Amino acid sequence: MHTAELALSLLLVVIIVVSLLSNVLVLICFLYNAEIRKQVPGLFILNLTFCNLLLSASSMPLTLFGVLSNAHPGGHIFCQVVGFLDTFLTTNSMLSMAALSIDRWVAVVFPLSYHSRIRHRDAVIALAYTWVHSLSFSVVAACLSWVGYHQLYASCTLCNGRAVNAKTQFAIYTVVQHSLTFLLVSVVLCVTYLKVLKVARFHCKRIDVITMQTLVLLVDIHPSVRQRCLEEQKRRRQRATRKISTFIGTFVICFTPYVITRIVELFVTEPFNQNWGVLCKSLAYSKAACDPFVYSLLRHQYRKTCSDIINRLLKRSSPNGSGHHQENGKIVRAKEIIKDGEVEARPTH
C-alpha cells in the first residue's frame, strides 16, 4: 500500500469514528432533553443526524474497504443498495442544512412572528419535501442502473452508463441533480446567513453605541474595565462573523471539490487520479463529522445536556439541577444567548 492510500485510509477511519460518536451523542441529547425536542429546529437536526449516522454506517466503511483492497466491496446488488443510500442520504442532509438556515433566518429577521411562521406542521412539510426530493433522484438513478461501484471514488455511488446515449442522459441527470441540491443549497445558505449576519451587525452597532455612551458617562471608571468593555465589543463583532463563516464555509469546503470533480469528469476523457477522487469523497464524508459540532454540540443547550448526562452517569447532582427545570422558556433561552453569543435567538412562549 502506498503512502497516499495509507493516509486516505487513516483519514477515513478518523471521519467514521468521529461521525459515529458525535452523531450518536446528538441523538442522545435529543432523546434526553425534552426542551430540545419541543423546538422546531430539533426536527431538522434529528433528520440531519439520522442521515449522517446511516451514511457513516453504510457508505463510509465500504469506501474504506475499497481503498484498502482496491476491489469491488460486496456483490453487485449490495453495491447498488449502498449507492442508492449514498445518493439519498447525501441529498437529504444537504436539504436539511438549507431548512435549518431558513429557520434561523426567520427567527432572527422576524423574531416576534417566528412561532406563527414556523410551526411543527411546517417543519414536517419541509422534511417531507426533502425526502421526496432525495428519493426522486435516488429512484431514477437506481431504475436506470446508474448506481454501482465507481473506481475513481472507490465507492458504491453514482456511476456512468456504458452506452453513448446512456452517458449523455447520465450527464444531464448529474448536472440537474447537483444544480438542484448543491447549487440550490449553496444559494440558500449564502442568502439566509448573510441576512442573519446583517441583522447581527446591526444589533452589535446598537450595543456598541450604548456601551460607548455608558463609558463616557462613567468618567471615574477604571481604565482596565474600559479596556475590557472595548475588547468585548470587538469579540462580539467577530463572533457573529465567525459563526456565519462556519455554517457556509464547512458546506463549501466539504462538498465543492467532490461536485466539481463529478461535473468535470463528465466532459473529459483523461481519467482522474484515484487518490484525488477518494480525497474528494472523504471531504464530502467529513461534513457528516462536522455537522454535529456546527449545528448542535457547540451550542450551550447541548453542552448543558451533555454535562447533565455525565453527572447523572457519575451520580452527581447538577449545580443547576432543580432550578434549571423551573425556569421558563424565555429565561433559559436568554441564558443560552448570553453564554453562546448566538445571533439566531428565537422567542419562546
Tab-separated table of C-alpha atoms in Angstrom:
chain	number	residue	atom	x	y	z
A	1	MET	CA	0.000	0.000	0.000
A	2	HIS	CA	1.343	3.422	-0.995
A	3	THR	CA	1.724	6.279	1.460
A	4	ALA	CA	-1.153	8.238	-0.132
A	5	GLU	CA	-3.523	5.274	0.190
A	6	LEU	CA	-2.479	4.733	3.805
A	7	ALA	CA	-3.071	8.410	4.599
A	8	LEU	CA	-6.500	8.327	2.941
A	9	SER	CA	-7.387	5.163	4.858
A	10	LEU	CA	-6.436	6.779	8.168
A	11	LEU	CA	-8.423	9.869	7.224
A	12	LEU	CA	-11.495	7.735	6.503
A	13	VAL	CA	-11.110	5.886	9.811
A	14	VAL	CA	-10.977	9.181	11.721
A	15	ILE	CA	-14.014	10.525	9.841
A	16	ILE	CA	-16.031	7.353	10.500
A	17	VAL	CA	-15.206	7.256	14.223
A	18	VAL	CA	-15.812	10.977	14.808
A	19	SER	CA	-19.010	10.952	12.748
A	20	LEU	CA	-20.486	7.935	14.542
A	21	LEU	CA	-19.612	9.138	18.047
A	22	SER	CA	-20.656	12.768	17.565
A	23	ASN	CA	-23.944	11.966	15.811
A	24	VAL	CA	-24.850	9.353	18.421
A	25	LEU	CA	-24.166	11.980	21.100
A	26	VAL	CA	-26.506	14.435	19.355
A	27	LEU	CA	-29.190	11.744	19.206
A	28	ILE	CA	-28.746	11.003	22.930
A	29	CYS	CA	-29.068	14.714	23.763
A	30	PHE	CA	-32.218	14.923	21.641
A	31	LEU	CA	-33.802	11.962	23.445
A	32	TYR	CA	-32.684	13.136	26.895
A	33	ASN	CA	-33.705	16.809	26.741
A	34	ALA	CA	-37.428	17.498	26.338
A	35	GLU	CA	-36.727	21.191	25.665
A	36	ILE	CA	-34.688	20.313	22.562
A	37	ARG	CA	-37.445	18.013	21.305
A	38	LYS	CA	-40.010	20.811	21.608
A	39	GLN	CA	-38.055	23.172	19.366
A	40	VAL	CA	-38.860	23.174	15.647
A	41	PRO	CA	-35.173	23.112	14.548
A	42	GLY	CA	-34.832	19.897	16.547
A	43	LEU	CA	-36.724	18.060	13.804
A	44	PHE	CA	-34.279	19.253	11.150
A	45	ILE	CA	-31.298	18.364	13.348
A	46	LEU	CA	-32.794	14.923	14.031
A	47	ASN	CA	-33.219	14.296	10.303
A	48	LEU	CA	-29.674	15.500	9.608
A	49	THR	CA	-28.300	13.276	12.374
A	50	PHE	CA	-30.249	10.299	11.034
A	51	CYS	CA	-28.767	10.794	7.551
A	52	ASN	CA	-25.229	11.234	8.877
A	53	LEU	CA	-25.439	8.097	11.023
A	54	LEU	CA	-26.693	5.927	8.164
A	55	LEU	CA	-24.042	7.347	5.828
A	56	SER	CA	-21.334	6.648	8.414
A	57	ALA	CA	-22.525	3.074	8.888
A	58	SER	CA	-23.110	2.157	5.237
A	59	SER	CA	-21.200	4.072	2.573
A	60	MET	CA	-18.085	5.168	4.504
A	61	PRO	CA	-16.931	1.668	5.632
A	62	LEU	CA	-17.324	0.331	2.085
A	63	THR	CA	-15.220	3.197	0.727
A	64	LEU	CA	-12.566	2.350	3.319
A	65	PHE	CA	-12.706	-1.288	2.203
A	66	GLY	CA	-12.395	-0.196	-1.435
A	67	VAL	CA	-9.299	1.880	-0.665
A	68	LEU	CA	-7.629	-0.878	1.375
A	69	SER	CA	-8.372	-3.742	-1.010
A	70	ASN	CA	-8.648	-1.803	-4.274
A	71	ALA	CA	-11.527	-4.141	-5.118
A	72	HIS	CA	-15.294	-4.135	-5.506
A	73	PRO	CA	-16.862	-4.207	-1.979
A	74	GLY	CA	-19.593	-6.868	-1.911
A	75	GLY	CA	-21.895	-8.077	-4.672
A	76	HIS	CA	-23.489	-6.026	-7.429
A	77	ILE	CA	-26.945	-5.844	-5.808
A	78	PHE	CA	-25.455	-4.935	-2.440
A	79	CYS	CA	-23.393	-2.163	-4.032
A	80	GLN	CA	-26.484	-0.822	-5.805
A	81	VAL	CA	-28.345	-0.614	-2.493
A	82	VAL	CA	-25.439	1.229	-0.864
A	83	GLY	CA	-25.167	3.551	-3.882
A	84	PHE	CA	-28.879	4.299	-3.608
A	85	LEU	CA	-28.441	5.135	0.086
A	86	ASP	CA	-25.384	7.272	-0.630
A	87	THR	CA	-27.307	9.420	-3.131
A	88	PHE	CA	-30.410	9.646	-0.952
A	89	LEU	CA	-28.643	10.428	2.344
A	90	THR	CA	-26.242	12.994	0.876
A	91	THR	CA	-29.062	14.875	-0.869
A	92	ASN	CA	-31.283	14.692	2.210
A	93	SER	CA	-28.570	16.040	4.503
A	94	MET	CA	-27.896	18.995	2.167
A	95	LEU	CA	-31.576	19.927	2.089
A	96	SER	CA	-31.762	19.627	5.892
A	97	MET	CA	-28.969	22.221	6.162
A	98	ALA	CA	-30.961	24.528	3.889
A	99	ALA	CA	-34.041	24.049	6.088
A	100	LEU	CA	-32.011	24.920	9.204
A	101	SER	CA	-30.678	28.087	7.570
A	102	ILE	CA	-34.200	29.219	6.616
A	103	ASP	CA	-35.388	28.539	10.160
A	104	ARG	CA	-32.598	30.681	11.643
A	105	TRP	CA	-33.226	33.453	9.123
A	106	VAL	CA	-36.915	33.613	10.085
A	107	ALA	CA	-36.016	33.503	13.799
A	108	VAL	CA	-33.625	36.446	13.504
A	109	VAL	CA	-35.355	38.617	10.910
A	110	PHE	CA	-38.920	38.016	12.180
A	111	PRO	CA	-38.456	37.216	15.894
A	112	LEU	CA	-41.899	38.349	17.065
A	113	SER	CA	-43.788	36.305	14.482
A	114	TYR	CA	-41.449	33.299	14.439
A	115	HIS	CA	-43.880	30.882	16.112
A	116	SER	CA	-46.669	31.823	13.727
A	117	ARG	CA	-44.413	31.482	10.691
A	118	ILE	CA	-42.509	28.305	11.619
A	119	ARG	CA	-44.585	25.634	13.335
A	120	HIS	CA	-44.048	21.906	13.780
A	121	ARG	CA	-46.503	21.279	10.960
A	122	ASP	CA	-44.412	23.467	8.654
A	123	ALA	CA	-41.264	21.607	9.691
A	124	VAL	CA	-42.899	18.257	8.918
A	125	ILE	CA	-43.932	19.542	5.473
A	126	ALA	CA	-40.371	20.757	4.831
A	127	LEU	CA	-38.958	17.374	5.881
A	128	ALA	CA	-41.454	15.588	3.652
A	129	TYR	CA	-40.202	17.670	0.731
A	130	THR	CA	-36.565	16.805	1.495
A	131	TRP	CA	-37.445	13.098	1.490
A	132	VAL	CA	-39.451	13.301	-1.752
A	133	HIS	CA	-36.712	15.376	-3.415
A	134	SER	CA	-33.996	12.956	-2.304
A	135	LEU	CA	-35.970	9.825	-3.156
A	136	SER	CA	-36.842	11.080	-6.641
A	137	PHE	CA	-33.194	11.410	-7.706
A	138	SER	CA	-32.187	8.172	-5.964
A	139	VAL	CA	-35.012	6.137	-7.501
A	140	VAL	CA	-34.306	7.480	-11.002
A	141	ALA	CA	-30.629	6.565	-10.683
A	142	ALA	CA	-31.454	3.080	-9.378
A	143	CYS	CA	-34.057	2.373	-12.071
A	144	LEU	CA	-31.649	3.404	-14.838
A	145	SER	CA	-28.791	1.377	-13.283
A	146	TRP	CA	-26.741	4.492	-12.590
A	147	VAL	CA	-25.607	3.335	-9.162
A	148	GLY	CA	-22.752	0.915	-8.624
A	149	TYR	CA	-19.052	0.748	-7.861
A	150	HIS	CA	-17.096	3.780	-9.083
A	151	GLN	CA	-13.368	3.080	-9.313
A	152	LEU	CA	-12.343	6.749	-9.057
A	153	TYR	CA	-14.011	7.202	-5.643
A	154	ALA	CA	-13.577	3.560	-4.507
A	155	SER	CA	-17.238	3.823	-3.531
A	156	CYS	CA	-20.657	2.462	-4.305
A	157	THR	CA	-22.236	5.612	-5.698
A	158	LEU	CA	-23.457	7.192	-8.934
A	159	CYS	CA	-21.553	5.912	-11.955
A	160	ASN	CA	-21.640	6.390	-15.729
A	161	GLY	CA	-23.673	4.287	-18.109
A	162	ARG	CA	-21.806	2.296	-20.721
A	163	ALA	CA	-23.611	3.308	-23.931
A	164	VAL	CA	-23.046	6.725	-25.524
A	165	ASN	CA	-26.742	7.507	-25.263
A	166	ALA	CA	-26.729	6.479	-21.591
A	167	LYS	CA	-23.690	8.655	-20.941
A	168	THR	CA	-25.473	11.689	-22.373
A	169	GLN	CA	-28.525	11.014	-20.226
A	170	PHE	CA	-26.316	10.443	-17.194
A	171	ALA	CA	-24.520	13.750	-17.803
A	172	ILE	CA	-27.862	15.590	-17.926
A	173	TYR	CA	-29.022	13.806	-14.771
A	174	THR	CA	-25.786	14.632	-12.899
A	175	VAL	CA	-25.864	18.335	-13.808
A	176	VAL	CA	-29.548	18.649	-12.870
A	177	GLN	CA	-29.049	16.765	-9.615
A	178	HIS	CA	-26.131	18.891	-8.446
A	179	SER	CA	-27.882	22.084	-9.581
A	180	LEU	CA	-30.995	21.273	-7.532
A	181	THR	CA	-29.047	20.106	-4.490
A	182	PHE	CA	-25.547	21.526	-4.063
A	183	LEU	CA	-26.065	24.754	-6.029
A	184	LEU	CA	-29.556	25.394	-4.655
A	185	VAL	CA	-28.484	24.753	-1.053
A	186	SER	CA	-25.379	26.935	-1.506
A	187	VAL	CA	-27.527	29.855	-2.654
A	188	VAL	CA	-29.989	29.353	0.216
A	189	LEU	CA	-27.188	29.192	2.800
A	190	CYS	CA	-25.482	32.322	1.470
A	191	VAL	CA	-28.681	34.390	1.203
A	192	THR	CA	-30.145	33.422	4.579
A	193	TYR	CA	-26.966	33.516	6.670
A	194	LEU	CA	-25.742	36.775	5.130
A	195	LYS	CA	-29.088	38.345	6.050
A	196	VAL	CA	-28.669	36.947	9.564
A	197	LEU	CA	-25.176	38.455	9.699
A	198	LYS	CA	-26.555	41.824	8.570
A	199	VAL	CA	-29.098	41.823	11.406
A	200	ALA	CA	-26.433	40.690	13.889
A	201	ARG	CA	-24.093	43.509	12.914
A	202	PHE	CA	-26.929	45.997	13.231
A	203	HIS	CA	-27.618	44.853	16.797
A	204	CYS	CA	-23.905	44.869	17.590
A	205	LYS	CA	-23.695	48.502	16.484
A	206	ARG	CA	-26.635	49.406	18.726
A	207	ILE	CA	-24.997	47.675	21.678
A	208	ASP	CA	-21.691	49.393	20.906
A	209	VAL	CA	-23.371	52.829	20.899
A	210	ILE	CA	-24.983	52.168	24.273
A	211	THR	CA	-21.688	50.862	25.662
A	212	MET	CA	-19.741	53.903	24.486
A	213	GLN	CA	-22.362	56.263	25.909
A	214	THR	CA	-22.117	54.462	29.227
A	215	LEU	CA	-18.305	54.654	29.225
A	216	VAL	CA	-18.459	58.397	28.542
A	217	LEU	CA	-20.824	58.928	31.474
A	218	LEU	CA	-18.729	56.828	33.830
A	219	VAL	CA	-15.772	59.185	33.992
A	220	ASP	CA	-14.356	57.548	37.123
A	221	ILE	CA	-14.302	54.070	35.632
A	222	HIS	CA	-11.005	52.212	35.931
A	223	PRO	CA	-9.005	52.043	32.655
A	224	SER	CA	-8.814	48.242	32.818
A	225	VAL	CA	-12.629	47.993	32.956
A	226	ARG	CA	-12.917	50.364	29.992
A	227	GLN	CA	-10.404	48.265	28.067
A	228	ARG	CA	-12.328	45.061	28.797
A	229	CYS	CA	-15.529	46.650	27.511
A	230	LEU	CA	-13.825	47.685	24.278
A	231	GLU	CA	-12.354	44.198	23.838
A	232	GLU	CA	-15.803	42.665	24.379
A	233	GLN	CA	-17.174	44.913	21.636
A	234	LYS	CA	-14.561	43.581	19.235
A	235	ARG	CA	-15.219	39.959	20.224
A	236	ARG	CA	-18.967	40.465	19.782
A	237	ARG	CA	-18.497	41.698	16.226
A	238	GLN	CA	-16.129	38.848	15.374
A	239	ARG	CA	-18.331	36.171	16.958
A	240	ALA	CA	-21.240	36.667	14.575
A	241	THR	CA	-18.964	36.696	11.517
A	242	ARG	CA	-17.156	33.569	12.709
A	243	LYS	CA	-20.398	31.654	13.227
A	244	ILE	CA	-21.819	32.537	9.811
A	245	SER	CA	-18.478	31.738	8.148
A	246	THR	CA	-18.520	28.328	9.811
A	247	PHE	CA	-22.019	27.476	8.544
A	248	ILE	CA	-21.244	28.440	4.948
A	249	GLY	CA	-17.533	27.552	4.912
A	250	THR	CA	-17.856	23.937	6.085
A	251	PHE	CA	-20.510	23.251	3.438
A	252	VAL	CA	-18.484	24.797	0.610
A	253	ILE	CA	-15.135	23.267	1.612
A	254	CYS	CA	-16.534	19.767	2.109
A	255	PHE	CA	-18.737	19.464	-0.973
A	256	THR	CA	-17.248	21.743	-3.647
A	257	PRO	CA	-14.241	19.575	-4.649
A	258	TYR	CA	-16.452	16.493	-4.986
A	259	VAL	CA	-19.169	18.250	-7.016
A	260	ILE	CA	-16.672	19.963	-9.335
A	261	THR	CA	-14.852	16.661	-9.917
A	262	ARG	CA	-18.184	14.999	-10.681
A	263	ILE	CA	-19.088	17.638	-13.268
A	264	VAL	CA	-15.637	17.846	-14.901
A	265	GLU	CA	-15.472	14.054	-15.060
A	266	LEU	CA	-18.437	14.073	-17.459
A	267	PHE	CA	-16.666	16.138	-20.103
A	268	VAL	CA	-13.049	14.926	-20.055
A	269	THR	CA	-11.633	11.737	-21.484
A	270	GLU	CA	-8.470	11.669	-19.374
A	271	PRO	CA	-9.200	9.815	-16.092
A	272	PHE	CA	-8.537	11.472	-12.740
A	273	ASN	CA	-6.070	10.073	-10.239
A	274	GLN	CA	-7.907	7.753	-7.840
A	275	ASN	CA	-6.273	9.352	-4.797
A	276	TRP	CA	-7.838	12.666	-5.770
A	277	GLY	CA	-11.256	11.044	-6.194
A	278	VAL	CA	-11.058	9.332	-2.806
A	279	LEU	CA	-9.876	12.577	-1.183
A	280	CYS	CA	-12.864	14.464	-2.639
A	281	LYS	CA	-15.220	11.729	-1.435
A	282	SER	CA	-13.610	11.794	2.015
A	283	LEU	CA	-14.090	15.570	2.222
A	284	ALA	CA	-17.773	15.097	1.390
A	285	TYR	CA	-17.978	12.432	4.112
A	286	SER	CA	-16.277	14.772	6.590
A	287	LYS	CA	-19.360	17.018	6.567
A	288	ALA	CA	-21.158	14.265	8.473
A	289	ALA	CA	-18.462	14.550	11.171
A	290	CYS	CA	-18.607	18.375	11.220
A	291	ASP	CA	-22.395	18.784	11.365
A	292	PRO	CA	-22.886	17.661	14.997
A	293	PHE	CA	-20.435	20.345	16.163
A	294	VAL	CA	-21.562	23.077	13.750
A	295	TYR	CA	-25.288	22.724	14.445
A	296	SER	CA	-25.542	21.116	17.877
A	297	LEU	CA	-22.758	20.149	20.269
A	298	LEU	CA	-21.082	23.573	20.485
A	299	ARG	CA	-24.356	25.246	21.490
A	300	HIS	CA	-24.904	25.903	25.170
A	301	GLN	CA	-28.124	23.882	25.358
A	302	TYR	CA	-26.413	20.733	24.072
A	303	ARG	CA	-23.315	21.294	26.217
A	304	LYS	CA	-25.550	21.650	29.263
A	305	THR	CA	-27.394	18.448	28.327
A	306	CYS	CA	-24.111	16.550	27.911
A	307	SER	CA	-22.992	17.812	31.313
A	308	ASP	CA	-26.275	16.671	32.890
A	309	ILE	CA	-25.925	13.214	31.297
A	310	ILE	CA	-22.346	12.850	32.583
A	311	ASN	CA	-23.377	13.992	36.067
A	312	ARG	CA	-26.230	11.506	36.042
A	313	LEU	CA	-23.936	8.665	34.970
A	314	LEU	CA	-21.496	9.620	37.719
A	315	LYS	CA	-24.441	10.018	40.098
A	316	ARG	CA	-23.587	13.638	40.817
A	317	SER	CA	-26.212	16.334	41.197
A	318	SER	CA	-26.178	19.118	38.617
A	319	PRO	CA	-25.333	22.506	40.141
A	320	ASN	CA	-28.380	23.989	38.440
A	321	GLY	CA	-30.490	20.829	38.784
A	322	SER	CA	-33.919	21.776	40.119
A	323	GLY	CA	-33.643	25.468	39.354
A	324	HIS	CA	-32.962	24.835	35.706
A	325	HIS	CA	-36.201	22.911	35.200
A	326	GLN	CA	-38.245	25.540	36.999
A	327	GLU	CA	-37.111	28.371	34.761
A	328	ASN	CA	-39.467	29.330	31.986
A	329	GLY	CA	-38.519	29.192	28.320
A	330	LYS	CA	-37.547	32.858	27.989
A	331	ILE	CA	-35.015	32.737	30.826
A	332	VAL	CA	-33.474	29.505	29.545
A	333	ARG	CA	-33.124	30.894	26.030
A	334	ALA	CA	-31.734	34.189	27.365
A	335	LYS	CA	-29.011	32.309	29.233
A	336	GLU	CA	-28.193	30.370	26.094
A	337	ILE	CA	-27.788	33.572	24.106
A	338	ILE	CA	-25.541	35.153	26.755
A	339	LYS	CA	-23.265	32.121	27.071
A	340	ASP	CA	-23.161	31.226	23.403
A	341	GLY	CA	-23.235	34.714	21.936
A	342	GLU	CA	-25.683	33.488	19.328
A	343	VAL	CA	-27.415	35.790	16.915
A	344	GLU	CA	-30.070	33.262	15.978
A	345	ALA	CA	-32.174	33.770	19.117
A	346	ARG	CA	-35.777	32.716	18.745
A	347	PRO	CA	-38.643	33.798	21.006
A	348	THR	CA	-40.408	31.272	23.219
A	349	HIS	CA	-43.923	31.142	24.535
